[in-house]
Short mmCIF file of C-alpha atoms in Angstrom, two decimals:
data_model
loop_
_atom_site.label_atom_id
_atom_site.label_comp_id
_atom_site.label_asym_id
_atom_site.label_seq_id
_atom_site.Cartn_x
_atom_site.Cartn_y
_atom_site.Cartn_z
CA MET A 1 363.54 0.02 -93.79
CA ALA A 2 364.00 -1.87 -90.53
CA LYS A 3 366.22 -4.94 -90.50
CA ILE A 4 366.14 -7.03 -87.35
CA ALA A 5 368.99 -8.95 -85.75
CA PHE A 6 367.38 -11.52 -83.48
CA ILE A 7 369.32 -12.32 -80.28
CA LEU A 8 368.43 -15.93 -79.55
CA LEU A 9 369.19 -17.55 -76.19
CA CYS A 10 368.50 -21.30 -76.27
CA HIS A 11 369.52 -24.57 -74.65
CA LYS A 12 367.51 -27.41 -76.24
CA ASP A 13 365.59 -28.73 -79.23
CA PRO A 14 368.14 -28.16 -82.02
CA ASP A 15 365.67 -29.02 -84.80
CA ALA A 16 363.29 -26.28 -83.64
CA ILE A 17 366.17 -23.78 -83.38
CA ILE A 18 367.28 -24.57 -86.93
CA LYS A 19 363.73 -24.09 -88.28
CA GLN A 20 363.36 -20.87 -86.29
CA ALA A 21 366.61 -19.45 -87.70
CA GLN A 22 365.73 -20.45 -91.28
CA SER A 23 362.25 -18.94 -91.00
CA LEU A 24 363.33 -15.61 -89.52
CA THR A 25 366.31 -15.09 -91.85
CA ALA A 26 364.50 -16.12 -95.04
CA VAL A 27 363.19 -12.56 -95.51
CA GLY A 28 366.53 -10.84 -94.96
CA ASP A 29 366.62 -10.47 -91.19
CA TYR A 30 369.51 -11.77 -89.09
CA MET A 31 370.08 -13.99 -86.07
CA SER A 32 372.83 -14.29 -83.45
CA ILE A 33 372.63 -17.50 -81.42
CA HIS A 34 373.88 -18.26 -77.93
CA PHE A 35 373.47 -21.95 -77.11
CA ASP A 36 373.91 -22.71 -73.41
CA ALA A 37 377.35 -24.18 -72.67
CA ARG A 38 375.70 -26.60 -70.22
CA ALA A 39 373.61 -28.13 -73.00
CA ASN A 40 374.37 -31.17 -75.12
CA PRO A 41 377.44 -30.36 -77.30
CA GLU A 42 376.12 -32.62 -80.06
CA HIS A 43 373.00 -30.44 -80.27
CA TYR A 44 375.15 -27.33 -80.61
CA GLN A 45 377.23 -28.92 -83.36
CA LYS A 46 374.06 -29.97 -85.18
CA ILE A 47 372.84 -26.34 -85.17
CA ARG A 48 376.20 -25.04 -86.41
CA ASP A 49 376.41 -27.63 -89.19
CA ALA A 50 372.86 -26.91 -90.37
CA LEU A 51 373.33 -23.12 -90.44
CA LYS A 52 376.98 -22.82 -91.49
CA ASP A 53 376.09 -21.70 -95.01
CA ASN A 54 373.53 -19.14 -93.86
CA ASP A 55 375.37 -15.79 -93.89
CA HIS A 56 372.49 -14.20 -91.99
CA VAL A 57 373.28 -16.32 -88.91
CA THR A 58 376.15 -15.88 -86.49
CA PHE A 59 377.05 -17.34 -83.11
CA ALA A 60 378.27 -15.84 -79.83
CA ALA A 61 382.07 -16.02 -79.77
CA LYS A 62 382.02 -17.36 -76.21
CA ARG A 63 379.32 -19.61 -74.79
CA ILE A 64 378.30 -19.26 -71.14
CA LYS A 65 376.92 -21.86 -68.73
CA CYS A 66 373.59 -20.24 -67.94
CA GLY A 67 371.50 -20.51 -64.80
CA TRP A 68 368.13 -19.00 -63.93
CA GLY A 69 368.44 -15.81 -61.87
CA GLU A 70 372.17 -15.50 -62.55
CA TRP A 71 374.31 -12.87 -64.24
CA SER A 72 375.23 -15.59 -66.75
CA LEU A 73 371.99 -14.90 -68.69
CA VAL A 74 372.94 -11.25 -69.12
CA GLN A 75 376.51 -12.11 -70.09
CA ALA A 76 375.26 -14.63 -72.65
CA THR A 77 373.00 -11.95 -74.10
CA LEU A 78 375.87 -9.44 -74.29
CA ASN A 79 378.04 -12.00 -76.05
CA ALA A 80 375.35 -12.67 -78.64
CA VAL A 81 374.72 -8.92 -79.06
CA GLU A 82 378.42 -8.23 -79.67
CA ALA A 83 378.53 -10.97 -82.31
CA ALA A 84 375.45 -9.50 -84.02
CA VAL A 85 376.81 -5.93 -84.03
CA ASP A 86 380.05 -7.08 -85.66
CA ALA A 87 378.45 -9.50 -88.16
CA PHE A 88 375.43 -7.46 -89.29
CA PRO A 89 376.28 -3.76 -89.91
CA ARG A 90 372.94 -3.28 -91.74
CA ALA A 91 370.82 -4.38 -88.75
CA THR A 92 368.75 -1.48 -87.42
CA HIS A 93 367.05 -3.27 -84.48
CA PHE A 94 368.05 -6.03 -82.08
CA TYR A 95 365.25 -8.26 -80.82
CA MET A 96 365.64 -10.60 -77.82
CA LEU A 97 364.14 -14.09 -78.25
CA SER A 98 364.15 -17.53 -76.66
CA GLY A 99 363.78 -20.91 -78.32
CA ASP A 100 360.17 -21.01 -77.13
CA CYS A 101 359.23 -17.85 -79.05
CA MET A 102 357.62 -17.72 -82.49
CA ALA A 103 356.48 -14.90 -84.75
CA ILE A 104 352.75 -14.10 -84.68
CA LYS A 105 353.00 -11.43 -87.37
CA SER A 106 354.65 -11.27 -90.79
CA ALA A 107 358.07 -9.69 -91.34
CA GLU A 108 356.30 -7.07 -93.48
CA TYR A 109 354.11 -6.08 -90.50
CA ALA A 110 357.05 -6.15 -88.04
CA HIS A 111 359.26 -3.93 -90.22
CA GLU A 112 356.45 -1.42 -90.76
CA LEU A 113 355.79 -1.23 -87.01
CA LEU A 114 359.45 -0.59 -86.21
CA ASP A 115 359.75 2.03 -88.97
CA ARG A 116 356.68 3.83 -87.66
CA ARG A 117 358.38 5.27 -84.59
CA GLU A 118 361.98 5.99 -83.61
CA CYS A 119 362.07 4.35 -80.20
CA ASP A 120 363.19 1.38 -78.10
CA TYR A 121 360.67 -1.23 -76.92
CA ILE A 122 361.56 -2.39 -73.43
CA GLU A 123 359.58 -2.66 -70.22
CA SER A 124 361.26 -0.22 -67.84
CA PHE A 125 359.40 0.51 -64.60
CA ASP A 126 360.71 2.08 -61.43
CA TYR A 127 362.10 -0.76 -59.34
CA PHE A 128 360.90 0.51 -55.97
CA ASP A 129 357.74 2.45 -56.81
CA SER A 130 356.12 0.12 -59.32
CA ASP A 131 354.26 -3.08 -58.43
CA TRP A 132 356.07 -5.16 -61.09
CA ILE A 133 357.33 -7.50 -58.35
CA LYS A 134 354.11 -8.91 -56.90
CA THR A 135 355.53 -11.05 -54.06
CA GLY A 136 358.88 -11.98 -52.56
CA TRP A 137 362.13 -10.09 -52.28
CA LYS A 138 362.51 -6.58 -53.62
CA GLU A 139 365.28 -4.50 -52.01
CA GLU A 140 367.05 -7.75 -51.03
CA ARG A 141 367.78 -8.52 -54.70
CA LEU A 142 369.99 -5.44 -54.88
CA ILE A 143 371.54 -4.50 -51.54
CA TYR A 144 372.88 -7.99 -50.80
CA ARG A 145 375.39 -9.87 -52.96
CA HIS A 146 374.20 -13.12 -54.50
CA TRP A 147 377.01 -15.43 -55.62
CA PHE A 148 375.09 -18.72 -55.78
CA ASN A 149 372.19 -20.00 -57.84
CA GLU A 150 368.97 -20.14 -55.80
CA ARG A 151 367.65 -23.14 -57.70
CA THR A 152 370.74 -25.36 -57.90
CA GLN A 153 372.59 -24.20 -54.76
CA LYS A 154 369.67 -23.35 -52.51
CA ARG A 155 371.42 -23.93 -49.18
CA ARG A 156 374.45 -21.81 -50.08
CA PHE A 157 372.23 -19.13 -51.59
CA TYR A 158 370.15 -18.66 -48.44
CA TRP A 159 373.07 -19.22 -46.06
CA MET A 160 374.99 -16.38 -47.74
CA PHE A 161 371.93 -14.16 -47.66
CA GLU A 162 371.29 -14.82 -43.94
CA ALA A 163 374.97 -14.27 -43.11
CA GLN A 164 374.99 -10.84 -44.79
CA LYS A 165 371.71 -9.96 -43.15
CA ARG A 166 372.89 -10.92 -39.65
CA LEU A 167 376.18 -9.09 -40.05
CA GLY A 168 374.51 -6.02 -41.59
CA ILE A 169 376.62 -6.26 -44.74
CA THR A 170 374.78 -4.28 -47.42
CA ARG A 171 375.89 -2.18 -50.37
CA ASP A 172 374.76 0.98 -52.05
CA ILE A 173 373.32 1.23 -55.54
CA PRO A 174 375.66 3.29 -57.81
CA GLU A 175 374.71 6.92 -57.14
CA ASP A 176 373.79 7.98 -60.68
CA ILE A 177 371.82 4.80 -61.44
CA GLU A 178 368.06 4.53 -60.99
CA VAL A 179 367.23 0.85 -61.03
CA MET A 180 364.38 -0.18 -63.32
CA ILE A 181 362.66 -3.52 -63.86
CA GLY A 182 360.69 -5.25 -66.58
CA SER A 183 360.43 -8.17 -68.97
CA GLN A 184 363.68 -9.49 -70.45
CA TRP A 185 362.11 -9.63 -73.95
CA TRP A 186 363.07 -6.32 -75.58
CA CYS A 187 363.65 -4.77 -79.01
CA LEU A 188 366.33 -2.05 -79.12
CA ARG A 189 367.67 0.21 -81.86
CA ARG A 190 371.24 -0.17 -83.10
CA ARG A 191 372.28 3.17 -81.60
CA THR A 192 371.00 2.08 -78.19
CA ILE A 193 372.82 -1.26 -78.41
CA GLU A 194 376.09 0.50 -79.29
CA TRP A 195 375.61 2.86 -76.35
CA ILE A 196 375.06 -0.13 -74.04
CA LEU A 197 378.23 -1.89 -75.24
CA ASP A 198 380.21 1.31 -74.71
CA PHE A 199 378.67 1.74 -71.23
CA VAL A 200 379.63 -1.82 -70.33
CA LYS A 201 383.29 -1.05 -71.10
CA ARG A 202 383.32 2.27 -69.25
CA ARG A 203 381.29 1.61 -66.09
CA LYS A 204 383.01 -1.25 -64.31
CA ASP A 205 381.36 -0.20 -61.04
CA VAL A 206 377.88 -0.73 -62.47
CA MET A 207 378.92 -4.06 -63.97
CA ARG A 208 380.27 -5.24 -60.59
CA PHE A 209 377.01 -4.26 -58.97
CA PHE A 210 374.74 -6.12 -61.40
CA ARG A 211 376.94 -9.23 -61.51
CA THR A 212 375.89 -10.11 -57.95
CA THR A 213 372.29 -8.94 -58.03
CA TRP A 214 369.56 -11.55 -58.15
CA ILE A 215 367.66 -12.03 -61.45
CA PRO A 216 369.62 -9.27 -63.27
CA ASP A 217 368.04 -10.12 -66.66
CA GLU A 218 364.94 -8.28 -65.33
CA THR A 219 366.91 -5.18 -64.30
CA PHE A 220 370.20 -4.73 -66.21
CA PHE A 221 369.09 -3.72 -69.72
CA GLN A 222 365.95 -2.07 -68.31
CA THR A 223 368.12 0.16 -66.09
CA ILE A 224 370.90 0.94 -68.60
CA VAL A 225 368.48 1.83 -71.41
CA ARG A 226 366.61 4.23 -69.12
CA HIS A 227 369.98 5.74 -68.06
CA LEU A 228 371.20 6.27 -71.65
CA VAL A 229 368.09 6.97 -73.74
CA PRO A 230 365.72 9.98 -73.41
CA ALA A 231 362.40 8.97 -71.86
CA HIS A 232 360.35 10.03 -74.88
CA GLU A 233 362.28 7.53 -77.02
CA ILE A 234 361.36 4.56 -74.78
CA GLU A 235 358.12 2.63 -75.27
CA SER A 236 357.82 0.83 -71.93
CA ARG A 237 356.34 -2.38 -73.28
CA THR A 238 357.48 -5.66 -74.77
CA LEU A 239 356.66 -6.73 -78.30
CA THR A 240 356.52 -10.37 -77.17
CA PHE A 241 353.13 -11.67 -76.02
CA LEU A 242 353.23 -13.80 -72.88
CA MET A 243 350.73 -14.58 -70.14
CA PHE A 244 351.07 -16.04 -66.67
CA SER A 245 348.73 -18.40 -64.83
CA ASP A 246 347.40 -17.78 -61.33
CA TYR A 247 350.39 -19.82 -60.14
CA GLY A 248 352.91 -17.43 -61.68
CA MET A 249 353.92 -19.84 -64.45
CA PRO A 250 354.03 -18.93 -68.16
CA VAL A 251 350.95 -20.00 -70.09
CA THR A 252 351.77 -22.41 -72.92
CA PHE A 253 350.07 -22.01 -76.32
CA TYR A 254 348.68 -24.94 -78.35
CA ASN A 255 347.29 -25.65 -81.84
CA ASP A 256 343.92 -24.05 -81.12
CA HIS A 257 345.46 -20.70 -80.11
CA TYR A 258 346.44 -19.62 -83.66
CA ASP A 259 343.64 -17.07 -84.17
CA LEU A 260 344.01 -15.75 -80.64
CA LEU A 261 347.75 -15.14 -81.08
CA LEU A 262 347.42 -13.35 -84.43
CA SER A 263 344.88 -10.92 -82.98
CA GLN A 264 347.24 -9.68 -80.24
CA ASP A 265 349.16 -6.41 -80.57
CA PHE A 266 352.55 -8.10 -80.47
CA LEU A 267 355.13 -9.42 -82.94
CA PHE A 268 356.11 -12.66 -81.18
CA ALA A 269 354.60 -15.00 -78.59
CA ARG A 270 356.07 -17.13 -75.82
CA LYS A 271 355.72 -20.07 -74.94
CA ILE A 272 354.71 -22.23 -77.88
CA SER A 273 354.29 -25.87 -76.84
CA PRO A 274 356.81 -28.30 -78.44
CA ASP A 275 353.84 -30.63 -79.01
CA ALA A 276 351.82 -27.99 -80.92
CA THR A 277 353.17 -29.15 -84.28
CA GLU A 278 350.35 -27.64 -86.34
CA LEU A 279 350.65 -24.26 -84.60
CA ARG A 280 354.41 -24.29 -85.10
CA ARG A 281 353.97 -25.14 -88.79
CA ARG A 282 351.46 -22.33 -89.40
CA LEU A 283 353.49 -19.73 -87.50
CA GLY A 284 356.69 -20.89 -89.22
CA VAL A 285 355.39 -19.85 -92.65
CA LEU A 286 353.63 -16.71 -91.37
CA TYR A 287 356.76 -14.56 -90.96
CA SER A 288 357.73 -14.75 -94.64
CA SER A 289 354.19 -14.24 -95.99
CA ASP A 290 353.19 -11.12 -97.94
CA GLY A 291 350.03 -9.05 -97.90
CA GLN A 292 348.74 -10.42 -94.57
CA ARG A 293 346.23 -8.24 -92.75
CA PHE A 294 345.83 -8.59 -89.00
CA GLN A 295 342.69 -7.66 -87.06
CA ILE A 296 344.01 -6.57 -83.65
CA SER A 297 341.57 -7.20 -80.81
CA ASN A 298 344.10 -7.71 -78.02
CA GLU A 299 341.66 -9.66 -75.83
CA GLY A 300 344.06 -12.51 -75.04
CA ARG A 301 344.76 -11.82 -71.37
CA SER A 302 341.20 -10.87 -70.44
CA LEU A 303 339.76 -13.87 -72.30
CA TYR A 304 342.19 -16.26 -70.65
CA LYS A 305 341.41 -14.79 -67.22
CA PHE A 306 337.66 -15.02 -67.80
CA LEU A 307 337.68 -18.62 -69.00
CA THR A 308 340.02 -19.94 -66.32
CA GLU A 309 338.14 -18.14 -63.55
CA LYS A 310 334.92 -19.73 -64.78
CA GLY A 311 336.61 -23.11 -64.59
CA ARG A 312 335.82 -23.97 -68.19
CA ILE A 313 337.69 -27.10 -69.32
CA GLY A 314 337.37 -27.43 -73.06
CA ARG A 315 339.33 -27.23 -76.25
CA ARG A 316 339.58 -23.59 -77.15
CA PHE A 317 341.65 -21.28 -74.92
CA ALA A 318 341.32 -23.69 -71.98
CA SER A 319 343.91 -24.23 -69.30
CA ARG A 320 345.74 -27.53 -69.81
CA PHE A 321 347.41 -27.72 -66.43
CA TRP A 322 344.67 -29.59 -64.65
CA GLU A 323 343.80 -32.22 -67.26
CA LYS A 324 344.68 -35.64 -65.89
CA GLU A 325 346.07 -36.72 -69.25
CA SER A 326 348.36 -33.70 -69.70
CA SER A 327 351.91 -34.76 -70.50
CA LEU A 328 355.04 -33.58 -68.74
CA GLY A 329 356.42 -32.89 -72.25
CA ARG A 330 357.91 -35.17 -74.86
CA GLU A 331 361.37 -33.58 -74.56
CA ARG A 332 361.58 -33.90 -70.77
CA GLU A 333 363.27 -36.53 -68.61
CA LEU A 334 361.91 -37.45 -65.18
CA LEU A 335 364.46 -39.42 -63.13
CA ILE A 336 362.97 -41.22 -60.12
CA ILE A 337 365.05 -42.66 -57.27
CA VAL A 338 363.08 -45.32 -55.37
CA CYS A 339 364.34 -46.35 -51.95
CA LYS A 340 362.70 -47.48 -48.70
CA LYS A 341 365.54 -46.01 -46.66
CA TRP A 342 364.88 -42.35 -47.29
CA HIS A 343 368.16 -41.21 -45.73
CA VAL A 344 370.13 -43.34 -48.21
CA ALA A 345 368.31 -41.82 -51.20
CA LYS A 346 368.80 -38.32 -49.78
CA ARG A 347 372.55 -38.91 -49.39
CA LEU A 348 372.77 -40.07 -53.00
CA LEU A 349 370.65 -37.12 -54.10
CA GLU A 350 372.98 -34.70 -52.34
CA ARG A 351 375.98 -36.23 -54.14
CA ILE A 352 374.16 -35.89 -57.48
CA ARG A 353 373.28 -32.29 -56.64
CA GLN A 354 376.94 -31.54 -55.93
CA MET A 355 378.31 -33.29 -59.03
CA THR A 356 375.72 -32.30 -61.68
CA ASN A 357 373.43 -29.41 -62.57
CA ILE A 358 370.25 -31.50 -62.47
CA PRO A 359 367.63 -30.07 -60.06
CA CYS A 360 366.92 -32.61 -57.30
CA ILE A 361 363.83 -32.89 -55.08
CA GLU A 362 363.45 -35.26 -52.15
CA TYR A 363 360.34 -37.24 -51.15
CA LEU A 364 357.78 -34.66 -52.28
CA PHE A 365 354.95 -37.25 -52.37
CA ASN A 366 355.82 -38.67 -48.95
CA GLU A 367 357.10 -35.84 -46.73
CA ASP A 368 355.04 -32.74 -45.98
CA SER A 369 358.26 -30.99 -45.00
CA CYS A 370 359.97 -31.58 -48.38
CA PRO A 371 361.36 -28.17 -49.49
CA LEU A 372 359.38 -26.98 -52.51
CA PRO A 373 359.05 -23.56 -54.18
CA ASP A 374 355.81 -21.64 -53.85
CA LEU A 375 353.72 -22.80 -56.82
CA GLY A 376 350.55 -20.99 -55.87
CA GLY A 377 349.27 -23.55 -53.38
CA ILE A 378 349.29 -26.74 -55.42
CA GLN A 379 352.26 -27.91 -53.31
CA SER A 380 350.69 -26.94 -49.98
CA THR A 381 349.16 -30.29 -48.95
CA MET A 382 349.99 -33.92 -49.63
CA GLY A 383 346.48 -34.46 -51.00
CA LYS A 384 346.93 -31.74 -53.62
CA ARG A 385 350.34 -33.07 -54.61
CA HIS A 386 348.92 -36.54 -55.27
CA ARG A 387 345.72 -35.36 -56.98
CA HIS A 388 347.52 -32.99 -59.32
CA ARG A 389 350.76 -34.94 -59.64
CA ARG A 390 351.39 -34.22 -63.30
CA ALA A 391 350.50 -30.56 -63.01
CA LEU A 392 352.83 -30.26 -60.02
CA MET A 393 355.65 -31.92 -61.92
CA ARG A 394 355.13 -29.73 -65.00
CA MET A 395 355.28 -26.63 -62.83
CA LEU A 396 358.51 -27.85 -61.20
CA PHE A 397 360.07 -28.39 -64.63
CA ASP A 398 359.03 -24.84 -65.56
CA TYR A 399 360.15 -23.36 -62.22
CA TYR A 400 363.65 -24.83 -62.57
CA ASP A 401 363.65 -24.08 -66.32
CA THR A 402 364.96 -27.55 -67.02
CA ASP A 403 364.24 -30.60 -69.14
CA ARG A 404 365.69 -33.00 -66.53
CA LEU A 405 364.46 -33.40 -62.97
CA ILE A 406 365.24 -35.93 -60.22
CA VAL A 407 362.73 -36.85 -57.51
CA CYS A 408 362.66 -39.46 -54.75
CA MET A 409 359.75 -41.80 -54.12
CA ASP A 410 358.93 -44.57 -51.67
CA PRO A 411 358.52 -48.10 -53.12
CA ALA A 412 354.93 -48.01 -51.88
CA ASN A 413 354.13 -45.33 -54.51
CA LEU A 414 353.61 -47.82 -57.34
CA ASP A 415 350.59 -45.85 -58.63
CA LEU A 416 352.78 -42.77 -59.08
CA LEU A 417 355.51 -44.78 -60.80
CA GLU A 418 353.00 -46.31 -63.20
CA ASP A 419 351.41 -42.94 -63.95
CA PHE A 420 354.70 -41.22 -64.72
CA GLY A 421 355.99 -44.33 -66.50
CA ARG A 422 353.11 -44.05 -69.00
CA ASP A 423 353.83 -40.39 -69.76
CA ARG A 424 355.20 -39.26 -73.12
CA SER A 425 358.24 -37.87 -71.34
CA LEU A 426 361.24 -40.14 -70.78
CA THR A 427 360.97 -41.66 -67.30
CA ARG A 428 363.89 -43.52 -65.75
CA ILE A 429 363.57 -45.37 -62.44
CA LEU A 430 366.51 -46.28 -60.20
CA GLU A 431 365.69 -48.61 -57.30
CA ILE A 432 368.16 -48.69 -54.41
CA GLU A 433 367.97 -52.05 -52.67
CA CYS A 434 369.22 -51.86 -49.06
CA HIS A 435 369.87 -54.40 -46.33
CA PHE A 436 367.28 -54.17 -43.54
CA SER A 437 368.63 -55.10 -40.10
CA ASP A 438 366.25 -56.05 -37.30
CA GLU A 439 367.07 -52.77 -35.56
CA TYR A 440 366.08 -50.80 -38.66
CA LEU A 441 362.83 -52.76 -39.08
CA ILE A 442 361.91 -52.16 -35.44
CA GLY A 443 362.51 -48.44 -35.91
CA HIS A 444 360.44 -48.46 -39.12
CA ALA A 445 357.58 -50.29 -37.36
CA MET A 446 357.56 -47.61 -34.68
CA ARG A 447 357.72 -44.74 -37.21
CA VAL A 448 354.67 -46.01 -39.11
CA GLY A 449 352.69 -46.81 -35.96
CA LEU A 450 352.88 -50.62 -36.08
CA ALA A 451 354.65 -50.66 -32.71
CA GLY A 452 355.31 -48.36 -29.82
CA ASP A 453 357.59 -47.93 -26.83
CA ARG A 454 355.40 -50.26 -24.76
CA THR A 455 355.02 -53.01 -27.36
CA PRO A 456 356.31 -56.28 -25.80
CA PRO A 457 359.58 -57.59 -27.34
CA GLU A 458 357.98 -60.92 -28.28
CA THR A 459 355.26 -59.10 -30.22
CA ILE A 460 357.88 -57.08 -32.08
CA GLN A 461 359.79 -60.26 -32.94
CA ARG A 462 356.63 -61.81 -34.39
CA LEU A 463 356.02 -58.60 -36.33
CA LEU A 464 359.46 -58.35 -37.96
CA PRO A 465 358.96 -61.05 -40.65
CA THR A 466 355.73 -59.40 -41.72
CA VAL A 467 357.39 -55.99 -42.05
CA ARG A 468 360.33 -57.48 -43.95
CA ASN A 469 358.01 -59.40 -46.30
CA ASP A 470 355.96 -56.23 -46.91
CA MET A 471 359.10 -54.37 -48.05
CA THR A 472 360.10 -57.27 -50.28
CA HIS A 473 356.58 -57.33 -51.75
CA GLU A 474 356.78 -53.61 -52.61
CA SER A 475 360.07 -54.17 -54.42
CA ASP A 476 358.68 -57.21 -56.26
CA ARG A 477 355.63 -55.26 -57.46
CA ILE A 478 357.91 -52.61 -58.97
CA ARG A 479 359.93 -55.22 -60.84
CA ASP A 480 356.79 -57.03 -61.97
CA ALA A 481 355.54 -53.77 -63.52
CA ASN A 482 358.27 -54.14 -66.19
CA PHE A 483 359.08 -50.46 -66.50
CA GLU A 484 360.90 -49.70 -69.72
CA ASN A 485 363.83 -47.79 -68.21
CA PHE A 486 364.30 -49.54 -64.87
CA LEU A 487 367.69 -49.83 -63.15
CA ARG A 488 368.72 -51.22 -59.79
CA VAL A 489 371.55 -50.54 -57.34
CA ARG A 490 372.07 -52.98 -54.46
CA GLU A 491 373.95 -52.38 -51.25
CA VAL A 492 375.79 -55.70 -51.74
CA ASP A 493 376.94 -54.86 -55.29
CA PRO A 494 380.56 -53.91 -56.07
CA THR A 495 381.10 -50.22 -56.77
CA ASP A 496 381.78 -50.87 -60.47
CA VAL A 497 378.38 -52.54 -60.89
CA SER A 498 376.57 -49.72 -59.11
CA ALA A 499 378.50 -47.10 -61.10
CA ARG A 500 377.32 -48.61 -64.38
CA ALA A 501 373.70 -48.30 -63.25
CA ILE A 502 374.21 -44.71 -62.02
CA SER A 503 375.96 -43.82 -65.27
CA GLU A 504 373.03 -45.10 -67.34
CA PHE A 505 370.45 -43.53 -65.04
CA LEU A 506 371.99 -40.06 -65.15
CA THR A 507 373.57 -40.44 -68.62
CA VAL A 508 376.94 -39.38 -67.22
CA PRO A 509 380.40 -40.94 -67.75
CA GLN A 510 381.31 -43.83 -65.46
CA ASP A 511 384.11 -41.90 -63.77
CA LYS A 512 381.54 -39.24 -62.78
CA ALA A 513 379.26 -42.04 -61.48
CA HIS A 514 382.17 -43.37 -59.38
CA GLU A 515 382.64 -39.90 -57.89
CA ILE A 516 378.95 -39.69 -57.05
CA LEU A 517 379.13 -43.06 -55.25
CA SER A 518 382.28 -42.13 -53.31
CA HIS A 519 380.34 -41.54 -50.09
CA ASP A 520 381.87 -43.43 -47.18
CA HIS A 521 378.58 -43.88 -45.35
CA LEU A 522 376.02 -44.00 -48.16
CA TYR A 523 374.15 -47.00 -46.73
CA ALA A 524 374.80 -46.35 -43.02
CA ASP A 525 371.79 -46.31 -40.69
#
């Protein structure tokens, strides 16, 4: 009879991870956990302490700092797989999961399905001939070397790509390897896993190649399995149910999706909302239940497509992205830097980007030219960004696969600050108070159309007090709003005072905050 060793990659929500491990191992299955080395060490220790007496749980011997699109995700998976192979000799199958996945069938059903056929379940489509990649780079992922993370080191990532392209520096795919692509959520037999680990030790050339490809978690296992296993023993599908919106983002499941999920021809589903407590409770007890019968209709994707295309906004199966009241997520932190001098905020943002792994976005609600990923059009105009502000922010959190995000806003955006400040997520606001010289105020008046090149000097002089008072008024309104997590940095403050505010805002040690502030010309005009 099948026994599953779950390979769990996770980076947050220790309580949910503990419950997930207890639920899946209660019926005799196993779990090997890799907890991101970038994540909170106290969360990792909490998981270890809670599961230390569970002999069906093991941990990757070495934890990796993971980043989206990097080789680190594959290496973390390999580390967890190696731990599982050593710890669980009776495991017959190895099933890849994330912390957002939950079982939508019983263990009894899952074991029967795996016993039914001697095969590996992994999406494995021809990289070049299939249409698995809908838009964006294809060949470029492979023939160029990618050393930097596209999301956290965007400038270096694209600079290195352009440099290789201009110089004609490309590389060949290993001759005997046919690159495949597919979902990273697979279920492989023990024999296949052992073959993969042996291949990893033998084929250093293939390992070198994949280490610098872009998004290798969609190609590495998919390619190696196809290289090692006969085609008739591969079922090119995933056993994890997931859907994507028109904007290319994973659809999140809520309390009212229980019946829908159980009727799909899959064993697990991703992503289950952290706020869907009732759904999580019901699915948590489902895996260990006996005698459950499942009526498979498999209409999930077509039903979702039909309802969203019709624009139905309701309770059952409806899209939550566009509801005005939709939350960014209780577990998420939105960090907002407010500064009238945009160049000062951008300098500070660049220092934070260099010193931390928190994704940083500039004045997305003020500058049309603010660099943003393609989110299906919602980011295309300033009007759409303001109208669908929460949806936009949720999609950015999902795009960067993060629970912490920093954005810049102008002090005039009090409505945005109040909206995000009321959200169930944790919102921190850091106001940077700068000195405004007459020269700066004149330049500002010209930029916003209050004055021009031909405006008489005496008119400008009469205008300056009004402009200065307007900026003071914007700052006063923010303070009068009494935001719960409001901090302030002033140009006139000593570095130690500013560092304490930065430390609290970013929740980093004060010495790190001092490093962030060590910019010789932070406030220069």
